[in-house]
mmCIF file of C-alpha atoms and ligand atoms in Angstrom:
data_model
loop_
_atom_site.group_PDB
_atom_site.id
_atom_site.type_symbol
_atom_site.label_atom_id
_atom_site.label_comp_id
_atom_site.label_asym_id
_atom_site.label_seq_id
_atom_site.Cartn_x
_atom_site.Cartn_y
_atom_site.Cartn_z
ATOM 1 C CA MET A 3 -26.663 100.035 38.918
ATOM 2 C CA ILE A 4 -28.682 101.721 41.633
ATOM 3 C CA VAL A 5 -32.308 100.598 41.881
ATOM 4 C CA SER A 6 -34.496 102.523 44.340
ATOM 5 C CA ARG A 7 -38.193 102.507 45.034
ATOM 6 C CA PHE A 8 -41.092 104.469 46.476
ATOM 7 C CA ALA A 9 -43.521 102.094 48.146
ATOM 8 C CA PRO A 10 -46.668 103.852 49.385
ATOM 9 C CA SER A 11 -49.676 102.109 50.903
ATOM 10 C CA PRO A 12 -52.841 103.337 49.138
ATOM 11 C CA THR A 13 -54.768 103.893 52.354
ATOM 12 C CA GLY A 14 -55.037 107.674 52.077
ATOM 13 C CA GLY A 15 -53.782 110.697 50.181
ATOM 14 C CA LEU A 16 -50.060 111.470 50.021
ATOM 15 C CA HIS A 17 -48.785 114.496 51.933
ATOM 16 C CA LEU A 18 -45.599 116.561 51.948
ATOM 17 C CA GLY A 19 -43.663 113.857 53.858
ATOM 18 C CA HIS A 20 -44.447 111.331 51.142
ATOM 19 C CA ALA A 21 -43.393 113.817 48.465
ATOM 20 C CA TRP A 22 -40.061 114.340 50.233
ATOM 21 C CA SER A 23 -39.517 110.584 50.465
ATOM 22 C CA ALA A 24 -40.453 109.934 46.834
ATOM 23 C CA ILE A 25 -38.168 112.751 45.603
ATOM 24 C CA GLN A 26 -35.197 111.387 47.521
ATOM 25 C CA ALA A 27 -35.738 107.808 46.325
ATOM 26 C CA HIS A 28 -36.220 109.060 42.767
ATOM 27 C CA ASP A 29 -33.149 111.309 42.777
ATOM 28 C CA ARG A 30 -30.962 108.656 44.461
ATOM 29 C CA ALA A 31 -31.410 106.518 41.338
ATOM 30 C CA ARG A 32 -31.689 109.228 38.677
ATOM 31 C CA ASP A 33 -28.529 111.074 39.781
ATOM 32 C CA HIS A 34 -26.570 107.891 39.054
ATOM 33 C CA GLY A 35 -28.294 106.652 35.907
ATOM 34 C CA GLY A 36 -30.186 104.047 37.924
ATOM 35 C CA GLN A 37 -33.771 102.892 37.997
ATOM 36 C CA PHE A 38 -36.622 104.176 40.127
ATOM 37 C CA LEU A 39 -39.552 101.847 40.838
ATOM 38 C CA LEU A 40 -43.046 102.528 42.134
ATOM 39 C CA ARG A 41 -44.549 99.815 44.306
ATOM 40 C CA ILE A 42 -48.129 99.944 45.533
ATOM 41 C CA GLU A 43 -48.226 98.199 48.919
ATOM 42 C CA ASP A 44 -51.868 97.174 49.079
ATOM 43 C CA THR A 45 -51.810 93.903 51.028
ATOM 44 C CA ASP A 46 -53.944 95.560 53.714
ATOM 45 C CA MET A 47 -57.031 94.861 51.635
ATOM 46 C CA THR A 48 -59.457 96.396 54.106
ATOM 47 C CA ARG A 49 -57.817 99.839 54.074
ATOM 48 C CA SER A 50 -56.450 100.044 50.511
ATOM 49 C CA ARG A 51 -58.561 101.871 47.905
ATOM 50 C CA PRO A 52 -58.179 102.053 44.101
ATOM 51 C CA GLU A 53 -58.863 105.808 44.175
ATOM 52 C CA HIS A 54 -55.768 106.258 46.348
ATOM 53 C CA VAL A 55 -53.673 104.332 43.793
ATOM 54 C CA ALA A 56 -54.905 106.736 41.112
ATOM 55 C CA GLY A 57 -54.154 109.677 43.428
ATOM 56 C CA ILE A 58 -50.590 108.472 44.080
ATOM 57 C CA ILE A 59 -49.914 108.242 40.349
ATOM 58 C CA GLU A 60 -51.303 111.746 39.763
ATOM 59 C CA ASP A 61 -49.311 113.162 42.680
ATOM 60 C CA LEU A 62 -46.005 111.702 41.451
ATOM 61 C CA GLU A 63 -46.617 112.951 37.911
ATOM 62 C CA TRP A 64 -47.495 116.386 39.315
ATOM 63 C CA LEU A 65 -44.179 116.420 41.209
ATOM 64 C CA GLY A 66 -42.391 115.575 37.941
ATOM 65 C CA LEU A 67 -41.219 112.146 39.136
ATOM 66 C CA GLY A 68 -41.219 109.390 36.511
ATOM 67 C CA TRP A 69 -40.739 105.687 37.307
ATOM 68 C CA ASP A 70 -39.316 102.825 35.254
ATOM 69 C CA ASP A 71 -41.664 100.118 36.485
ATOM 70 C CA MET A 72 -44.669 99.770 38.738
ATOM 71 C CA ALA A 73 -45.573 96.737 40.843
ATOM 72 C CA VAL A 74 -48.795 96.131 42.743
ATOM 73 C CA GLN A 75 -48.469 93.798 45.718
ATOM 74 C CA SER A 76 -51.997 92.385 45.500
ATOM 75 C CA GLU A 77 -50.974 90.935 42.107
ATOM 76 C CA ARG A 78 -47.891 89.237 43.557
ATOM 77 C CA LEU A 79 -49.366 87.173 46.391
ATOM 78 C CA ALA A 80 -47.899 83.886 45.061
ATOM 79 C CA LEU A 81 -44.401 85.257 45.738
ATOM 80 C CA TYR A 82 -45.230 85.962 49.386
ATOM 81 C CA ASP A 83 -46.851 82.531 49.789
ATOM 82 C CA ALA A 84 -43.691 80.906 48.425
ATOM 83 C CA ALA A 85 -41.566 82.764 50.977
ATOM 84 C CA LEU A 86 -43.949 81.744 53.762
ATOM 85 C CA ASP A 87 -43.745 78.099 52.587
ATOM 86 C CA ARG A 88 -40.007 78.285 52.865
ATOM 87 C CA LEU A 89 -40.122 79.665 56.404
ATOM 88 C CA ARG A 90 -42.660 77.003 57.342
ATOM 89 C CA ASP A 91 -40.548 74.218 55.834
ATOM 90 C CA ASP A 92 -37.565 75.551 57.773
ATOM 91 C CA GLY A 93 -39.530 75.457 61.034
ATOM 92 C CA LEU A 94 -39.491 79.247 61.380
ATOM 93 C CA ALA A 95 -43.225 79.956 61.125
ATOM 94 C CA TYR A 96 -46.109 78.798 63.281
ATOM 95 C CA PRO A 97 -49.897 79.197 63.123
ATOM 96 C CA CYS A 98 -51.380 81.634 65.634
ATOM 97 C CA PHE A 99 -55.044 81.292 66.584
ATOM 98 C CA CYS A 100 -55.159 84.181 69.053
ATOM 99 C CA THR A 101 -57.657 86.998 68.703
ATOM 100 C CA ARG A 102 -56.650 90.565 69.515
ATOM 101 C CA ALA A 103 -58.670 90.364 72.743
ATOM 102 C CA GLU A 104 -56.890 87.168 73.816
ATOM 103 C CA ILE A 105 -53.483 88.734 73.167
ATOM 104 C CA ALA A 106 -54.463 91.848 75.141
ATOM 105 C CA ARG A 107 -55.648 89.680 78.074
ATOM 106 C CA GLU A 108 -52.457 87.639 78.046
ATOM 107 C CA VAL A 109 -50.288 90.768 77.953
ATOM 108 C CA ALA A 110 -52.292 92.374 80.790
ATOM 109 C CA ALA A 111 -51.901 89.247 82.907
ATOM 110 C CA SER A 112 -48.136 89.093 82.427
ATOM 111 C CA LEU A 113 -45.841 91.007 84.747
ATOM 112 C CA HIS A 114 -43.003 91.188 82.257
ATOM 113 C CA ALA A 115 -44.654 91.479 78.835
ATOM 114 C CA PRO A 116 -41.875 92.521 76.431
ATOM 115 C CA HIS A 117 -42.549 95.768 74.621
ATOM 116 C CA GLY A 118 -41.579 96.910 71.138
ATOM 117 C CA PRO A 119 -41.706 100.370 69.556
ATOM 118 C CA ASP A 120 -45.479 100.092 69.010
ATOM 119 C CA GLY A 121 -46.474 98.579 72.336
ATOM 120 C CA PRO A 122 -46.482 95.085 73.811
ATOM 121 C CA LEU A 123 -45.083 92.270 71.690
ATOM 122 C CA TYR A 124 -46.988 89.075 70.959
ATOM 123 C CA PRO A 125 -46.392 86.879 74.025
ATOM 124 C CA GLY A 126 -45.758 83.732 71.967
ATOM 125 C CA THR A 127 -48.845 81.885 73.212
ATOM 126 C CA CYS A 128 -49.294 79.688 70.117
ATOM 127 C CA ARG A 129 -45.585 78.919 69.646
ATOM 128 C CA ALA A 130 -45.692 76.103 72.172
ATOM 129 C CA ILE A 131 -48.856 74.303 71.019
ATOM 130 C CA ASP A 132 -48.120 70.611 70.461
ATOM 131 C CA PRO A 133 -48.275 69.328 66.864
ATOM 132 C CA ALA A 134 -51.447 67.226 67.274
ATOM 133 C CA THR A 135 -53.470 70.062 68.860
ATOM 134 C CA ARG A 136 -52.083 72.444 66.281
ATOM 135 C CA ALA A 137 -53.242 70.241 63.371
ATOM 136 C CA GLU A 138 -56.668 69.835 64.953
ATOM 137 C CA ARG A 139 -57.124 73.556 65.510
ATOM 138 C CA MET A 140 -55.891 74.409 61.996
ATOM 139 C CA ALA A 141 -58.728 72.295 60.606
ATOM 140 C CA SER A 142 -61.412 74.253 62.427
ATOM 141 C CA GLU A 143 -60.147 77.717 63.433
ATOM 142 C CA ALA A 144 -58.947 80.828 61.628
ATOM 143 C CA PHE A 145 -55.242 81.472 62.078
ATOM 144 C CA ALA A 146 -52.401 83.783 61.138
ATOM 145 C CA TRP A 147 -48.789 82.747 60.508
ATOM 146 C CA ARG A 148 -46.099 84.209 62.746
ATOM 147 C CA LEU A 149 -42.330 84.196 62.590
ATOM 148 C CA ASP A 150 -40.508 82.363 65.371
ATOM 149 C CA ALA A 151 -38.188 85.320 65.846
ATOM 150 C CA GLY A 152 -36.106 83.665 68.578
ATOM 151 C CA GLU A 153 -35.267 80.674 66.428
ATOM 152 C CA ALA A 154 -34.735 82.896 63.364
ATOM 153 C CA ALA A 155 -32.324 85.058 65.379
ATOM 154 C CA ARG A 156 -30.430 82.009 66.601
ATOM 155 C CA ARG A 157 -29.952 80.756 63.039
ATOM 156 C CA ALA A 158 -29.165 84.164 61.531
ATOM 157 C CA GLY A 159 -26.439 85.031 64.054
ATOM 158 C CA SER A 160 -25.299 88.589 64.450
ATOM 159 C CA LEU A 161 -26.740 90.976 61.835
ATOM 160 C CA SER A 162 -26.427 94.628 60.928
ATOM 161 C CA TRP A 163 -27.391 96.933 58.099
ATOM 162 C CA THR A 164 -25.567 99.710 56.334
ATOM 163 C CA ASP A 165 -27.376 103.011 56.540
ATOM 164 C CA GLU A 166 -26.118 105.871 54.383
ATOM 165 C CA LEU A 167 -27.023 108.379 57.090
ATOM 166 C CA ALA A 168 -26.818 106.442 60.375
ATOM 167 C CA GLY A 169 -23.805 104.237 59.558
ATOM 168 C CA THR A 170 -23.557 100.565 60.532
ATOM 169 C CA MET A 171 -26.657 99.650 62.502
ATOM 170 C CA PRO A 172 -26.651 96.499 64.655
ATOM 171 C CA VAL A 173 -29.895 94.523 64.305
ATOM 172 C CA ASP A 174 -32.045 93.758 67.332
ATOM 173 C CA PRO A 175 -33.759 90.664 65.915
ATOM 174 C CA GLN A 176 -36.401 90.557 68.653
ATOM 175 C CA LEU A 177 -37.404 94.217 68.380
ATOM 176 C CA LEU A 178 -40.758 93.346 66.797
ATOM 177 C CA GLY A 179 -40.995 89.858 68.339
ATOM 178 C CA ASP A 180 -42.890 87.051 66.603
ATOM 179 C CA LEU A 181 -44.288 89.286 63.865
ATOM 180 C CA VAL A 182 -47.181 88.272 61.636
ATOM 181 C CA LEU A 183 -46.188 86.899 58.224
ATOM 182 C CA LYS A 184 -49.712 86.326 56.948
ATOM 183 C CA GLY A 185 -52.792 87.610 58.766
ATOM 184 C CA LYS A 186 -56.186 86.028 59.259
ATOM 185 C CA ASP A 187 -57.547 88.524 56.757
ATOM 186 C CA ARG A 188 -54.320 89.849 55.220
ATOM 187 C CA PRO A 189 -52.644 87.695 52.524
ATOM 188 C CA ALA A 190 -49.130 88.878 53.427
ATOM 189 C CA SER A 191 -47.810 91.150 56.131
ATOM 190 C CA TYR A 192 -45.971 94.353 55.281
ATOM 191 C CA HIS A 193 -42.638 92.932 56.477
ATOM 192 C CA LEU A 194 -42.842 89.732 54.448
ATOM 193 C CA ALA A 195 -44.038 91.448 51.258
ATOM 194 C CA VAL A 196 -41.456 94.225 51.478
ATOM 195 C CA VAL A 197 -38.416 91.942 51.787
ATOM 196 C CA VAL A 198 -39.659 89.602 49.062
ATOM 197 C CA ASP A 199 -40.286 92.504 46.683
ATOM 198 C CA ASP A 200 -37.110 94.436 47.421
ATOM 199 C CA ALA A 201 -35.201 91.261 46.504
ATOM 200 C CA ALA A 202 -37.378 90.244 43.530
ATOM 201 C CA GLN A 203 -37.198 93.748 42.048
ATOM 202 C CA GLY A 204 -33.445 94.014 42.553
ATOM 203 C CA VAL A 205 -33.720 97.051 44.825
ATOM 204 C CA THR A 206 -30.204 98.097 45.843
ATOM 205 C CA HIS A 207 -31.102 101.230 47.851
ATOM 206 C CA VAL A 208 -34.063 101.447 50.214
ATOM 207 C CA VAL A 209 -34.705 105.165 50.703
ATOM 208 C CA ARG A 210 -37.489 105.817 53.225
ATOM 209 C CA GLY A 211 -38.346 107.819 56.349
ATOM 210 C CA ARG A 212 -36.662 107.413 59.691
ATOM 211 C CA ASP A 213 -39.995 106.382 61.198
ATOM 212 C CA ILE A 214 -39.685 103.014 59.419
ATOM 213 C CA MET A 215 -36.296 102.226 61.002
ATOM 214 C CA PRO A 216 -37.738 99.893 63.690
ATOM 215 C CA SER A 217 -39.084 97.725 60.863
ATOM 216 C CA THR A 218 -35.622 97.413 59.343
ATOM 217 C CA HIS A 219 -34.534 95.229 62.283
ATOM 218 C CA ALA A 220 -37.258 92.706 61.473
ATOM 219 C CA GLN A 221 -36.732 93.008 57.733
ATOM 220 C CA ARG A 222 -33.000 92.275 57.972
ATOM 221 C CA LEU A 223 -33.826 89.181 60.034
ATOM 222 C CA LEU A 224 -36.293 87.993 57.378
ATOM 223 C CA GLN A 225 -33.766 88.670 54.612
ATOM 224 C CA ALA A 226 -31.189 86.582 56.461
ATOM 225 C CA VAL A 227 -33.410 83.534 57.020
ATOM 226 C CA LEU A 228 -34.809 83.727 53.476
ATOM 227 C CA ALA A 229 -31.280 84.102 52.052
ATOM 228 C CA LEU A 230 -32.247 87.350 50.279
ATOM 229 C CA PRO A 231 -29.712 90.010 49.315
ATOM 230 C CA GLU A 232 -29.177 92.938 51.672
ATOM 231 C CA PRO A 233 -29.889 96.390 50.231
ATOM 232 C CA ILE A 234 -28.247 99.587 51.431
ATOM 233 C CA TYR A 235 -30.613 101.702 53.538
ATOM 234 C CA HIS A 236 -31.114 105.437 53.684
ATOM 235 C CA HIS A 237 -33.531 106.449 56.442
ATOM 236 C CA HIS A 238 -34.070 110.145 55.912
ATOM 237 C CA PRO A 239 -35.316 112.834 58.348
ATOM 238 C CA LEU A 240 -39.068 113.403 58.406
ATOM 239 C CA VAL A 241 -41.099 116.491 57.640
ATOM 240 C CA LEU A 242 -42.866 117.888 60.714
ATOM 241 C CA ASP A 243 -45.768 120.317 61.003
ATOM 242 C CA ALA A 244 -45.771 123.563 63.000
ATOM 243 C CA GLU A 245 -46.521 121.610 66.216
ATOM 244 C CA SER A 246 -43.587 119.251 65.529
ATOM 245 C CA ASN A 247 -45.943 116.390 64.699
ATOM 246 C CA ARG A 248 -45.127 113.929 61.964
ATOM 247 C CA LEU A 249 -47.456 114.560 59.061
ATOM 248 C CA ALA A 250 -50.534 112.391 59.233
ATOM 249 C CA LYS A 251 -54.147 112.672 58.288
ATOM 250 C CA ARG A 252 -55.165 112.602 61.940
ATOM 251 C CA HIS A 253 -53.213 115.816 62.511
ATOM 252 C CA GLY A 254 -54.969 117.436 59.572
ATOM 253 C CA ALA A 255 -51.947 117.503 57.232
ATOM 254 C CA PRO A 256 -52.937 118.881 53.823
ATOM 255 C CA THR A 257 -52.638 116.314 51.046
ATOM 256 C CA LEU A 258 -50.743 116.833 47.813
ATOM 257 C CA ALA A 259 -54.138 116.462 46.087
ATOM 258 C CA ASP A 260 -55.391 119.529 48.028
ATOM 259 C CA TRP A 261 -52.443 121.570 46.773
ATOM 260 C CA ARG A 262 -52.766 120.163 43.277
ATOM 261 C CA SER A 263 -56.406 121.220 43.087
ATOM 262 C CA GLU A 264 -55.478 124.705 44.322
ATOM 263 C CA GLY A 265 -53.226 125.049 41.278
ATOM 264 C CA MET A 266 -49.860 124.805 43.034
ATOM 265 C CA ASP A 267 -46.920 123.986 40.730
ATOM 266 C CA GLY A 268 -45.755 120.482 41.762
ATOM 267 C CA VAL A 269 -42.409 120.580 39.939
ATOM 268 C CA ALA A 270 -41.579 123.920 41.613
ATOM 269 C CA LEU A 271 -42.518 122.385 44.989
ATOM 270 C CA ALA A 272 -40.235 119.398 44.314
ATOM 271 C CA ASN A 273 -37.368 121.725 43.429
ATOM 272 C CA ARG A 274 -37.920 123.770 46.597
ATOM 273 C CA LEU A 275 -37.760 120.580 48.673
ATOM 274 C CA ARG A 276 -34.545 119.554 46.892
ATOM 275 C CA ALA A 277 -33.081 122.904 47.924
ATOM 276 C CA GLY A 278 -34.095 122.241 51.557
ATOM 277 C CA ASP A 279 -36.749 124.940 51.408
ATOM 278 C CA LEU A 280 -40.002 123.730 52.972
ATOM 279 C CA PRO A 281 -43.322 125.555 52.606
ATOM 280 C CA GLY A 282 -44.265 127.717 55.615
ATOM 281 C CA GLY A 283 -45.403 125.795 58.694
ATOM 282 C CA PHE A 284 -43.256 122.738 57.969
ATOM 283 C CA ASP A 285 -39.829 121.732 59.187
ATOM 284 C CA PHE A 286 -37.390 118.796 59.062
ATOM 285 C CA ASP A 287 -36.840 116.746 62.205
ATOM 286 C CA GLY A 288 -33.105 117.308 62.173
HETATM 287 N N1 LIG B 427 -45.667 100.954 52.511
HETATM 288 C C1 LIG B 427 -44.980 101.595 53.584
HETATM 289 C C2 LIG B 427 -45.685 102.863 53.981
HETATM 290 O O1 LIG B 427 -46.436 103.417 53.197
HETATM 291 C C3 LIG B 427 -43.542 101.961 53.246
HETATM 292 C C4 LIG B 427 -42.731 100.783 53.024
HETATM 293 C C5 LIG B 427 -41.251 100.999 52.765
HETATM 294 O O2 LIG B 427 -40.829 102.033 52.239
HETATM 295 O O3 LIG B 427 -40.528 100.072 53.046
HETATM 296 O O4 LIG B 427 -45.477 103.323 55.081
#
């Protein structure tokens, strides 16, 4: 049975791009008698707001999308801690004491700082700290937990994922470097929580925007070292605005809540999107 999910972060209002993503995830399951899950990804406690959770629920109902189950990540932190314990026990996670400023200084001082899709990668400063110093610093300093991506890649061997649109995608296990698993003030990182939940909820099909594809490299690596099942992926084209920007609040994209309050018919909008007909001023990126 197909199990798909829509997994928004409640850090703002949903816009047309989110609607398009939710519709595709919903229909992927519903067209085959499967299950569609809603997952609220609120482990970024400083940016997540309860009013956005309420807004997401209203938006999905307005679009005529019903879900079979809803999970809230902030209520599932024990699961992410258990996965982190496992990585730690396997020697694949290390504490990182660096501040943002220290990382920036280190990167600036390095001639060959490796870069990922979002800028310079963590230079691995804390990976080499000796065990005694590490234990001492853990007793007195704040720290995050990072993945030792090099060691994880060595143990995982060659990986790929199956993408319904892009085909077989080889994994670059170092694309995001030694990513954070648990932050100094974030109980679980997006990557850790997402792979734990996709497995725990039996998600078979991860339907989400193409913009998240770089994360899939890191997520496949985590799945491999945590011995989690591998879902099928479907990274769909994005909705762009008239200036060919991805929709985002900073570009002034209208929210679904704006349209809802203007009396627009959400189910009619969803059906237009299904027919490939976008409202004026919007386009697909391919
Ligand atoms: N929570 C992520 C976001 O809102 C999406 C995660 C996913 O679909 O894997 O961008």
